[in-house]
């Protein structure tokens, strides 16, 4: 049975939704998602009972994401331990992500958080959160 409030799925409209490489496919695979399906206008990845779909169908209006407008500000994923998060961030730049708030990283969310805020070239922000602020791994 599903836990109320747990993510069921997330669908994002993107200009490059069918790309086999790039920031989103890399990140999702790095977080443990597996490619589940591909179709003419998109792809989806699953992790346990949740999925993330990227699509650029006929109703999609192309252009950059603006997280400051009404709508999605960012999506956050658990990233594992602090060491897992640090390794992921170290590799992210090579895969199309920019570290936001670099001068405050990894505590841009406050002194009790250990997280990274990444942005892709289209303007989508992803927050990656370490499992425990007390983890010293």
Coordinates of C-alpha atoms in Angstrom, one line a residue:
X1 CA 0.0 0.0 0.0
X2 CA 1.2 3.5 -0.8
X3 CA 2.2 6.0 1.9
X4 CA 0.0 9.1 1.7
X5 CA 2.0 12.1 0.6
X6 CA 4.8 10.1 -1.0
X7 CA 5.7 11.0 -4.6
X8 CA 3.8 8.9 -7.2
X9 CA 5.2 10.6 -10.3
X10 CA 6.5 13.8 -11.7
X11 CA 6.1 14.9 -15.3
X12 CA 8.2 17.8 -16.7
X13 CA 7.8 19.5 -20.0
X14 CA 11.2 20.0 -21.5
X15 CA 12.7 21.0 -24.9
X16 CA 15.1 18.1 -24.9
X17 CA 12.9 15.4 -23.3
X18 CA 14.0 12.6 -25.7
X19 CA 17.7 13.1 -25.2
X20 CA 19.6 10.0 -24.2
X21 CA 22.3 12.0 -22.5
X22 CA 22.3 15.5 -20.9
X23 CA 21.6 16.6 -17.4
X24 CA 18.3 14.9 -16.6
X25 CA 19.0 11.4 -17.9
X26 CA 22.4 11.5 -16.1
X27 CA 21.0 12.8 -12.8
X28 CA 18.0 10.4 -12.7
X29 CA 20.3 7.4 -13.4
X30 CA 22.8 8.6 -10.9
X31 CA 20.1 8.7 -8.3
X32 CA 19.1 5.1 -9.0
X33 CA 16.2 5.6 -11.5
X34 CA 16.1 3.2 -14.4
X35 CA 14.9 4.1 -17.9
X36 CA 11.4 2.5 -18.1
X37 CA 10.0 3.7 -21.4
X38 CA 10.7 5.8 -24.4
X39 CA 8.3 7.2 -27.0
X40 CA 8.4 9.8 -29.8
X41 CA 8.1 12.8 -27.5
X42 CA 9.5 11.6 -24.2
X43 CA 11.1 9.2 -21.8
X44 CA 10.3 8.0 -18.2
X45 CA 12.5 6.6 -15.4
X46 CA 11.3 4.6 -12.4
X47 CA 12.6 4.1 -8.9
X48 CA 10.6 1.7 -6.8
X49 CA 7.0 2.7 -7.2
X50 CA 7.6 6.3 -8.4
X51 CA 8.4 7.6 -11.8
X52 CA 9.7 10.8 -13.5
X53 CA 8.7 11.5 -17.0
X54 CA 10.2 14.1 -19.3
X55 CA 8.1 15.0 -22.3
X56 CA 8.0 17.5 -25.2
X57 CA 4.6 16.7 -26.8
X58 CA 2.6 18.7 -29.3
X59 CA 1.1 20.9 -26.5
X60 CA 4.5 21.8 -25.2
X61 CA 5.5 25.4 -25.4
X62 CA 9.2 25.6 -26.0
X63 CA 11.5 27.9 -24.0
X64 CA 13.4 28.2 -20.8
X65 CA 11.9 27.4 -17.3
X66 CA 11.6 30.3 -15.0
X67 CA 11.5 29.1 -11.4
X68 CA 10.5 32.5 -10.1
X69 CA 7.2 32.5 -12.0
X70 CA 4.1 30.7 -10.8
X71 CA 4.5 27.0 -11.2
X72 CA 7.4 24.7 -10.3
X73 CA 10.2 26.3 -8.3
X74 CA 12.3 23.2 -8.0
X75 CA 12.2 19.5 -7.4
X76 CA 14.1 17.9 -4.5
X77 CA 15.6 14.4 -4.3
X78 CA 17.3 12.5 -1.5
X79 CA 20.9 12.1 -2.6
X80 CA 22.2 9.6 0.0
X81 CA 25.0 10.3 2.4
X82 CA 27.0 13.5 2.5
X83 CA 29.8 11.7 0.6
X84 CA 27.3 10.6 -2.0
X85 CA 26.0 14.1 -2.4
X86 CA 29.6 15.5 -2.6
X87 CA 30.5 13.0 -5.4
X88 CA 27.3 13.7 -7.3
X89 CA 28.0 17.5 -7.2
X90 CA 31.6 17.0 -8.3
X91 CA 30.4 15.2 -11.4
X92 CA 27.3 17.3 -12.1
X93 CA 29.1 20.2 -13.9
X94 CA 30.4 17.7 -16.5
X95 CA 26.8 16.7 -17.2
X96 CA 25.2 20.0 -17.8
X97 CA 24.4 21.2 -14.3
X98 CA 25.5 24.5 -12.6
X99 CA 25.9 24.7 -8.8
X100 CA 23.7 27.4 -7.5
X101 CA 24.6 29.4 -4.3
X102 CA 28.2 28.1 -4.6
X103 CA 29.4 30.5 -1.9
X104 CA 27.0 29.0 0.6
X105 CA 27.3 25.3 -0.5
X106 CA 26.4 22.9 1.1
X107 CA 24.5 24.9 3.6
X108 CA 22.6 27.2 1.3
X109 CA 19.3 25.9 2.8
X110 CA 20.5 26.9 6.3
X111 CA 23.1 25.7 8.8
X112 CA 21.2 22.5 9.6
X113 CA 21.0 21.3 6.0
X114 CA 23.5 19.6 3.8
X115 CA 22.3 20.0 0.3
X116 CA 23.2 21.1 -3.2
X117 CA 21.1 23.2 -5.5
X118 CA 21.7 22.6 -9.2
X119 CA 20.4 24.3 -12.3
X120 CA 20.3 23.0 -15.9
X121 CA 20.7 25.2 -19.0
X122 CA 16.9 25.4 -19.4
X123 CA 16.5 26.9 -16.0
X124 CA 15.2 23.9 -14.0
X125 CA 16.4 23.7 -10.4
X126 CA 17.0 20.5 -8.6
X127 CA 17.8 20.3 -4.9
X128 CA 19.8 17.2 -3.7
X129 CA 19.5 16.6 0.0
X130 CA 21.9 14.4 2.1
X131 CA 20.2 11.8 4.3
X132 CA 21.2 13.2 7.6
X133 CA 22.9 16.5 8.7
X134 CA 24.8 14.4 11.3
X135 CA 26.3 12.1 8.7
X136 CA 30.1 12.5 8.7
X137 CA 30.8 9.9 6.0

